[in-house]
mmCIF file of C-alpha atoms in Angstrom:
data_model
loop_
_atom_site.group_PDB
_atom_site.id
_atom_site.type_symbol
_atom_site.label_atom_id
_atom_site.label_comp_id
_atom_site.label_asym_id
_atom_site.label_seq_id
_atom_site.Cartn_x
_atom_site.Cartn_y
_atom_site.Cartn_z
ATOM 1 C CA MET A 1 102.240 67.573 81.074
ATOM 2 C CA SER A 2 99.502 66.964 83.633
ATOM 3 C CA GLU A 3 98.918 63.544 85.150
ATOM 4 C CA LYS A 4 95.441 63.581 83.603
ATOM 5 C CA ASN A 5 96.863 64.021 80.099
ATOM 6 C CA GLN A 6 99.541 61.388 80.727
ATOM 7 C CA LYS A 7 96.815 58.916 81.670
ATOM 8 C CA LEU A 8 94.753 59.884 78.623
ATOM 9 C CA ILE A 9 97.714 59.243 76.320
ATOM 10 C CA ALA A 10 98.509 55.943 78.022
ATOM 11 C CA ASP A 11 94.900 54.780 77.588
ATOM 12 C CA TYR A 12 94.935 56.008 73.988
ATOM 13 C CA LEU A 13 98.071 54.002 73.171
ATOM 14 C CA GLN A 14 96.720 50.920 74.919
ATOM 15 C CA GLY A 15 93.515 51.117 72.882
ATOM 16 C CA THR A 16 91.245 51.327 75.929
ATOM 17 C CA LEU A 17 89.591 54.653 75.047
ATOM 18 C CA ASP A 18 86.214 54.869 73.337
ATOM 19 C CA ASP A 19 85.753 56.989 70.205
ATOM 20 C CA GLU A 20 84.965 60.094 72.263
ATOM 21 C CA GLY A 21 88.116 59.630 74.334
ATOM 22 C CA LYS A 22 90.270 59.173 71.225
ATOM 23 C CA LYS A 23 88.797 62.322 69.725
ATOM 24 C CA GLN A 24 89.569 64.220 72.934
ATOM 25 C CA VAL A 25 93.250 63.205 72.814
ATOM 26 C CA GLU A 26 93.554 64.136 69.136
ATOM 27 C CA GLU A 27 91.939 67.527 69.784
ATOM 28 C CA LEU A 28 94.295 68.214 72.708
ATOM 29 C CA ILE A 29 97.279 67.462 70.457
ATOM 30 C CA ALA A 30 95.882 69.612 67.641
ATOM 31 C CA LYS A 31 95.361 72.562 70.029
ATOM 32 C CA GLY A 32 98.819 72.158 71.554
ATOM 33 C CA ASP A 33 97.486 71.342 75.023
ATOM 34 C CA ILE A 34 99.413 68.076 74.678
ATOM 35 C CA ASP A 35 102.878 68.635 73.220
ATOM 36 C CA PHE A 36 103.288 66.442 70.137
ATOM 37 C CA ILE A 37 106.879 65.674 71.130
ATOM 38 C CA ASP A 38 105.760 64.435 74.544
ATOM 39 C CA PHE A 39 103.020 62.358 72.892
ATOM 40 C CA ARG A 40 105.547 60.908 70.461
ATOM 41 C CA ALA A 41 107.908 60.097 73.335
ATOM 42 C CA MET A 42 105.197 58.145 75.136
ATOM 43 C CA GLU A 43 104.220 56.415 71.890
ATOM 44 C CA GLN A 44 107.843 55.420 71.266
ATOM 45 C CA LEU A 45 108.153 54.163 74.826
ATOM 46 C CA HIS A 46 104.940 52.160 74.430
ATOM 47 C CA ASP A 47 106.360 50.534 71.276
ATOM 48 C CA GLU A 48 109.657 49.771 73.029
ATOM 49 C CA LEU A 49 107.871 48.077 75.898
ATOM 50 C CA ASP A 50 105.819 45.969 73.502
ATOM 51 C CA MET A 51 109.045 44.603 72.026
ATOM 52 C CA ILE A 52 110.694 43.494 75.262
ATOM 53 C CA GLN A 53 109.746 41.283 78.169
ATOM 54 C CA VAL A 54 109.750 42.961 81.548
ATOM 55 C CA PRO A 55 108.942 41.686 85.019
ATOM 56 C CA GLU A 56 105.329 42.246 86.071
ATOM 57 C CA PRO A 57 105.386 45.351 88.310
ATOM 58 C CA SER A 58 103.567 45.276 91.609
ATOM 59 C CA LYS A 59 100.291 47.170 91.840
ATOM 60 C CA GLY A 60 101.827 49.736 94.141
ATOM 61 C CA MET A 61 104.959 50.405 92.084
ATOM 62 C CA SER A 62 103.576 53.385 90.154
ATOM 63 C CA SER A 63 102.083 55.035 93.242
ATOM 64 C CA ARG A 64 105.294 54.424 95.209
ATOM 65 C CA PHE A 65 107.292 56.024 92.411
ATOM 66 C CA TYR A 66 105.261 59.241 92.490
ATOM 67 C CA THR A 67 105.223 59.168 96.291
ATOM 68 C CA MET A 68 109.026 59.122 96.251
ATOM 69 C CA LEU A 69 109.050 62.136 93.931
ATOM 70 C CA GLU A 70 106.664 64.023 96.203
ATOM 71 C CA GLU A 71 108.724 63.237 99.298
ATOM 72 C CA GLU A 72 111.890 64.340 97.556
ATOM 73 C CA LYS A 73 110.256 67.593 96.500
ATOM 74 C CA GLU A 74 109.572 68.412 100.141
ATOM 75 C CA ASN A 75 113.158 67.721 101.176
ATOM 76 C CA ILE A 76 115.054 68.851 98.125
ATOM 77 C CA ARG A 77 118.828 68.988 98.521
ATOM 78 C CA GLY A 78 120.409 68.474 95.094
ATOM 79 C CA SER A 79 119.610 69.727 91.619
ATOM 80 C CA ILE A 80 116.396 68.735 89.922
ATOM 81 C CA GLN A 81 118.257 66.557 87.401
ATOM 82 C CA GLU A 82 119.917 64.587 90.190
ATOM 83 C CA ILE A 83 116.554 63.928 91.817
ATOM 84 C CA ILE A 84 114.969 62.769 88.589
ATOM 85 C CA ARG A 85 117.893 60.533 87.689
ATOM 86 C CA GLU A 86 118.076 59.005 91.167
ATOM 87 C CA LYS A 87 114.380 58.166 91.357
ATOM 88 C CA LEU A 88 114.219 56.975 87.783
ATOM 89 C CA SER A 89 117.249 54.770 88.298
ATOM 90 C CA GLU A 90 115.544 53.078 91.257
ATOM 91 C CA PHE A 91 112.414 52.563 89.197
ATOM 92 C CA LEU A 92 114.113 51.459 85.976
ATOM 93 C CA ASN A 93 116.358 48.966 87.745
ATOM 94 C CA GLN A 94 113.218 47.052 88.656
ATOM 95 C CA VAL A 95 111.820 46.859 85.125
ATOM 96 C CA THR A 96 115.102 46.624 83.130
ATOM 97 C CA MET A 97 113.995 48.937 80.333
ATOM 98 C CA PRO A 98 116.359 49.770 77.442
ATOM 99 C CA ARG A 99 118.427 52.906 77.650
ATOM 100 C CA VAL A 100 116.355 54.754 75.075
ATOM 101 C CA ALA A 101 113.259 54.229 77.222
ATOM 102 C CA TYR A 102 115.085 55.929 80.097
ATOM 103 C CA ALA A 103 115.504 59.012 77.932
ATOM 104 C CA PHE A 104 111.844 59.101 76.997
ATOM 105 C CA ILE A 105 110.679 58.650 80.593
ATOM 106 C CA LEU A 106 113.048 61.405 81.696
ATOM 107 C CA LEU A 107 111.421 63.652 79.117
ATOM 108 C CA ILE A 108 107.906 62.921 80.370
ATOM 109 C CA VAL A 109 108.620 62.887 84.105
ATOM 110 C CA GLY A 110 110.802 65.962 83.731
ATOM 111 C CA GLY A 111 107.740 67.878 82.573
ATOM 112 C CA PHE A 112 105.714 66.506 85.496
ATOM 113 C CA VAL A 113 108.339 67.448 88.080
ATOM 114 C CA GLY A 114 108.782 70.852 86.456
ATOM 115 C CA ASN A 115 105.103 71.574 86.976
ATOM 116 C CA GLN A 116 105.480 70.708 90.651
ATOM 117 C CA MET A 117 108.586 72.796 91.316
ATOM 118 C CA GLY A 118 107.085 76.263 90.998
ATOM 119 C CA ASN A 119 108.916 79.192 89.423
ATOM 120 C CA ASN A 120 112.498 78.760 90.602
ATOM 121 C CA ASP A 121 114.373 80.340 87.691
ATOM 122 C CA SER A 122 117.597 78.348 88.021
ATOM 123 C CA GLU A 123 115.761 75.037 88.270
ATOM 124 C CA ILE A 124 113.524 75.905 85.335
ATOM 125 C CA LYS A 125 116.587 76.768 83.235
ATOM 126 C CA GLU A 126 118.246 73.485 84.168
ATOM 127 C CA LEU A 127 115.111 71.524 83.375
ATOM 128 C CA THR A 128 114.687 73.361 80.065
ATOM 129 C CA SER A 129 118.240 72.415 79.110
ATOM 130 C CA GLU A 130 117.600 68.803 80.073
ATOM 131 C CA MET A 131 114.401 68.707 78.038
ATOM 132 C CA GLN A 132 116.219 70.222 75.054
ATOM 133 C CA THR A 133 118.782 67.424 75.206
ATOM 134 C CA MET A 134 116.067 64.785 75.397
ATOM 135 C CA ARG A 135 114.236 66.263 72.414
ATOM 136 C CA GLU A 136 117.445 66.188 70.377
ATOM 137 C CA MET A 137 118.022 62.556 71.383
ATOM 138 C CA MET A 138 114.504 61.701 70.323
ATOM 139 C CA MET A 139 114.937 63.500 67.003
ATOM 140 C CA VAL A 140 118.171 61.647 66.202
ATOM 141 C CA SER A 141 116.569 58.329 67.146
ATOM 142 C CA MET A 142 113.620 58.979 64.820
ATOM 143 C CA LEU A 143 115.909 60.063 61.953
ATOM 144 C CA GLU A 144 117.642 56.698 62.150
ATOM 145 C CA GLY A 145 114.365 54.766 61.979
ATOM 146 C CA PRO A 146 112.922 52.903 58.966
ATOM 147 C CA SER A 147 109.662 54.879 58.803
ATOM 148 C CA THR A 148 109.609 57.767 56.315
ATOM 149 C CA THR A 149 106.777 59.362 58.280
ATOM 150 C CA ASP A 150 108.807 59.251 61.495
ATOM 151 C CA ARG A 151 111.881 60.682 59.774
ATOM 152 C CA LEU A 152 109.794 63.534 58.411
ATOM 153 C CA LYS A 153 108.363 64.155 61.883
ATOM 154 C CA ALA A 154 111.926 64.181 63.259
ATOM 155 C CA VAL A 155 112.934 66.875 60.776
ATOM 156 C CA ASN A 156 109.867 68.895 61.764
ATOM 157 C CA ILE A 157 110.803 68.494 65.433
ATOM 158 C CA SER A 158 114.300 69.801 64.681
ATOM 159 C CA ALA A 159 112.795 72.892 63.080
ATOM 160 C CA GLN A 160 111.065 73.694 66.386
ATOM 161 C CA LEU A 161 114.227 73.505 68.480
ATOM 162 C CA PRO A 162 115.838 76.825 69.468
ATOM 163 C CA SER A 163 119.294 75.305 68.950
ATOM 164 C CA VAL A 164 120.920 71.978 68.138
ATOM 165 C CA ASP A 165 124.243 70.345 68.989
ATOM 166 C CA GLN A 166 126.765 68.886 66.549
ATOM 167 C CA LYS A 167 125.384 65.371 66.883
ATOM 168 C CA ALA A 168 121.962 66.563 65.747
ATOM 169 C CA ILE A 169 123.483 68.535 62.867
ATOM 170 C CA ARG A 170 125.463 65.475 61.746
ATOM 171 C CA ALA A 171 122.280 63.388 61.837
ATOM 172 C CA LEU A 172 120.428 65.937 59.705
ATOM 173 C CA LEU A 173 123.303 66.185 57.205
ATOM 174 C CA PHE A 174 123.439 62.391 56.957
ATOM 175 C CA THR A 175 119.708 62.448 56.230
ATOM 176 C CA LEU A 176 120.225 65.078 53.531
ATOM 177 C CA ASN A 177 122.860 62.944 51.824
ATOM 178 C CA ASN A 178 121.303 59.512 52.200
ATOM 179 C CA ASP A 179 117.539 59.557 52.766
ATOM 180 C CA GLU A 180 115.580 57.917 49.961
ATOM 181 C CA SER A 181 112.640 60.281 50.426
ATOM 182 C CA ILE A 182 112.792 63.498 48.406
ATOM 183 C CA ASN A 183 110.353 65.173 50.776
ATOM 184 C CA VAL A 184 112.491 64.325 53.815
ATOM 185 C CA ARG A 185 115.612 65.736 52.138
ATOM 186 C CA VAL A 186 113.834 68.944 51.119
ATOM 187 C CA GLN A 187 112.479 69.461 54.636
ATOM 188 C CA THR A 188 115.950 68.729 56.034
ATOM 189 C CA ILE A 189 117.471 71.516 53.943
ATOM 190 C CA GLU A 190 114.835 73.940 55.202
ATOM 191 C CA ALA A 191 115.428 72.870 58.807
ATOM 192 C CA LEU A 192 119.217 73.178 58.550
ATOM 193 C CA THR A 193 118.917 76.622 56.972
ATOM 194 C CA ARG A 194 117.738 77.899 60.369
ATOM 195 C CA TRP A 195 121.275 77.268 61.666
ATOM 196 C CA GLY A 196 122.982 78.512 58.533
ATOM 197 C CA ASP A 197 125.469 80.596 60.524
ATOM 198 C CA ASP A 198 126.987 77.411 61.934
ATOM 199 C CA PRO A 199 130.193 76.543 59.999
ATOM 200 C CA MET A 200 129.362 72.843 60.247
ATOM 201 C CA VAL A 201 126.011 73.408 58.526
ATOM 202 C CA ARG A 202 127.524 75.575 55.781
ATOM 203 C CA GLU A 203 130.319 73.103 55.077
ATOM 204 C CA GLY A 204 127.840 70.221 55.148
ATOM 205 C CA PHE A 205 125.609 71.961 52.619
ATOM 206 C CA VAL A 206 128.526 72.481 50.224
ATOM 207 C CA LYS A 207 129.614 68.844 50.466
ATOM 208 C CA ALA A 208 126.015 67.668 49.987
ATOM 209 C CA ILE A 209 125.664 69.306 46.558
ATOM 210 C CA ALA A 210 127.596 66.556 44.771
ATOM 211 C CA ASN A 211 125.375 63.873 46.325
ATOM 212 C CA GLN A 212 122.100 65.217 44.953
ATOM 213 C CA ASP A 213 120.440 63.984 41.767
ATOM 214 C CA ASP A 214 116.832 65.068 42.235
ATOM 215 C CA ASP A 215 115.771 68.339 40.648
ATOM 216 C CA ILE A 216 113.607 69.460 43.570
ATOM 217 C CA VAL A 217 116.365 68.839 46.111
ATOM 218 C CA ILE A 218 118.965 70.588 43.936
ATOM 219 C CA VAL A 219 116.759 73.656 43.472
ATOM 220 C CA THR A 220 115.972 73.795 47.207
ATOM 221 C CA LEU A 221 119.672 73.530 48.026
ATOM 222 C CA ALA A 222 120.485 76.275 45.513
ATOM 223 C CA ASP A 223 117.929 78.584 47.128
ATOM 224 C CA ALA A 224 119.428 77.864 50.551
ATOM 225 C CA MET A 225 122.956 78.688 49.353
ATOM 226 C CA VAL A 226 121.791 82.027 47.976
ATOM 227 C CA GLU A 227 119.816 82.815 51.133
ATOM 228 C CA LEU A 228 122.829 82.025 53.340
ATOM 229 C CA GLY A 229 125.357 83.593 50.969
ATOM 230 C CA VAL A 230 127.576 80.490 50.847
ATOM 231 C CA LYS A 231 129.818 81.718 48.042
ATOM 232 C CA ASN A 232 132.152 78.718 48.063
ATOM 233 C CA SER A 233 129.246 76.542 46.946
ATOM 234 C CA ALA A 234 129.485 78.051 43.441
ATOM 235 C CA ASN A 235 132.327 75.723 42.437
ATOM 236 C CA GLU A 236 130.363 72.676 43.594
ATOM 237 C CA PHE A 237 127.330 73.767 41.583
ATOM 238 C CA GLN A 238 129.531 74.232 38.515
ATOM 239 C CA ARG A 239 130.905 70.731 39.016
ATOM 240 C CA LEU A 240 127.331 69.471 39.279
ATOM 241 C CA ILE A 241 126.543 70.998 35.873
ATOM 242 C CA ASP A 242 129.692 69.513 34.348
ATOM 243 C CA GLU A 243 129.265 66.005 35.731
ATOM 244 C CA LYS A 244 125.499 65.431 35.765
ATOM 245 C CA ASP A 245 122.858 65.601 33.073
ATOM 246 C CA LEU A 246 120.562 68.189 34.622
ATOM 247 C CA THR A 247 117.193 69.029 33.098
ATOM 248 C CA GLY A 248 116.920 72.365 31.309
ATOM 249 C CA ALA A 249 115.052 74.232 34.043
ATOM 250 C CA THR A 250 117.253 72.876 36.829
ATOM 251 C CA LYS A 251 120.435 73.645 34.903
ATOM 252 C CA GLN A 252 119.232 77.204 34.327
ATOM 253 C CA LYS A 253 118.434 77.561 38.027
ATOM 254 C CA VAL A 254 121.891 76.335 39.022
ATOM 255 C CA GLU A 255 123.575 78.660 36.518
ATOM 256 C CA ASN A 256 121.618 81.606 37.906
ATOM 257 C CA THR A 257 122.607 80.566 41.428
ATOM 258 C CA ILE A 258 126.282 80.497 40.455
ATOM 259 C CA ALA A 259 125.983 83.983 38.945
ATOM 260 C CA VAL A 260 124.446 85.336 42.156
ATOM 261 C CA LEU A 261 127.069 83.707 44.378
ATOM 262 C CA LEU A 262 130.114 84.859 42.402
#
């Protein structure tokens, strides 16, 4: 993300933009010129900072921080992650931000440094991996939040990731089994289906069947089991029919699913 866009977002979150400026930010997000995940990271960081008391930074702190990054770029010795962590540690030690804020700043500054580093393939791969980890951390954090809208956004973020680790899968499965929002659970099933070859996902789907009582979620889960060919889910669906009072259409759907899977 460019420095110009970072400043635009910061002004947007602080409420200092006029209507034209706000519209510009929203259009940049809509067109993809500003990554929604990066915007959300800065928004989350802004909220975190509003909730804690931090020492008043000196006027030159921000410029010194970027000056340090520029100097390090000219005399690079270690990996890009080491540089980012070192400089961020120096900066964060002065403002005592919470650990989650560190992750969000790493996400944002990582994009800035990546733009400055040129086309070094190995460094780009390392930075891409680091950004992937940060996005997963952000997704898990949002899934654990109280806002239904944020949890739905987190599921949508997960659907955009090329891969996820076991922690992210566990978070999504927990959401499938426990989220009070039907829409969030349905979207979670669709997101997890992308990684349906993962044994952890397949096993999690089977175990989740018994925890569902909403017709829409049950039907969506049945479709996913057929799509992925999870044959051992048939017994769980039969148990669902035996133990729960399903509506006529849902019961018929589950019976058809069992017939396809067997």
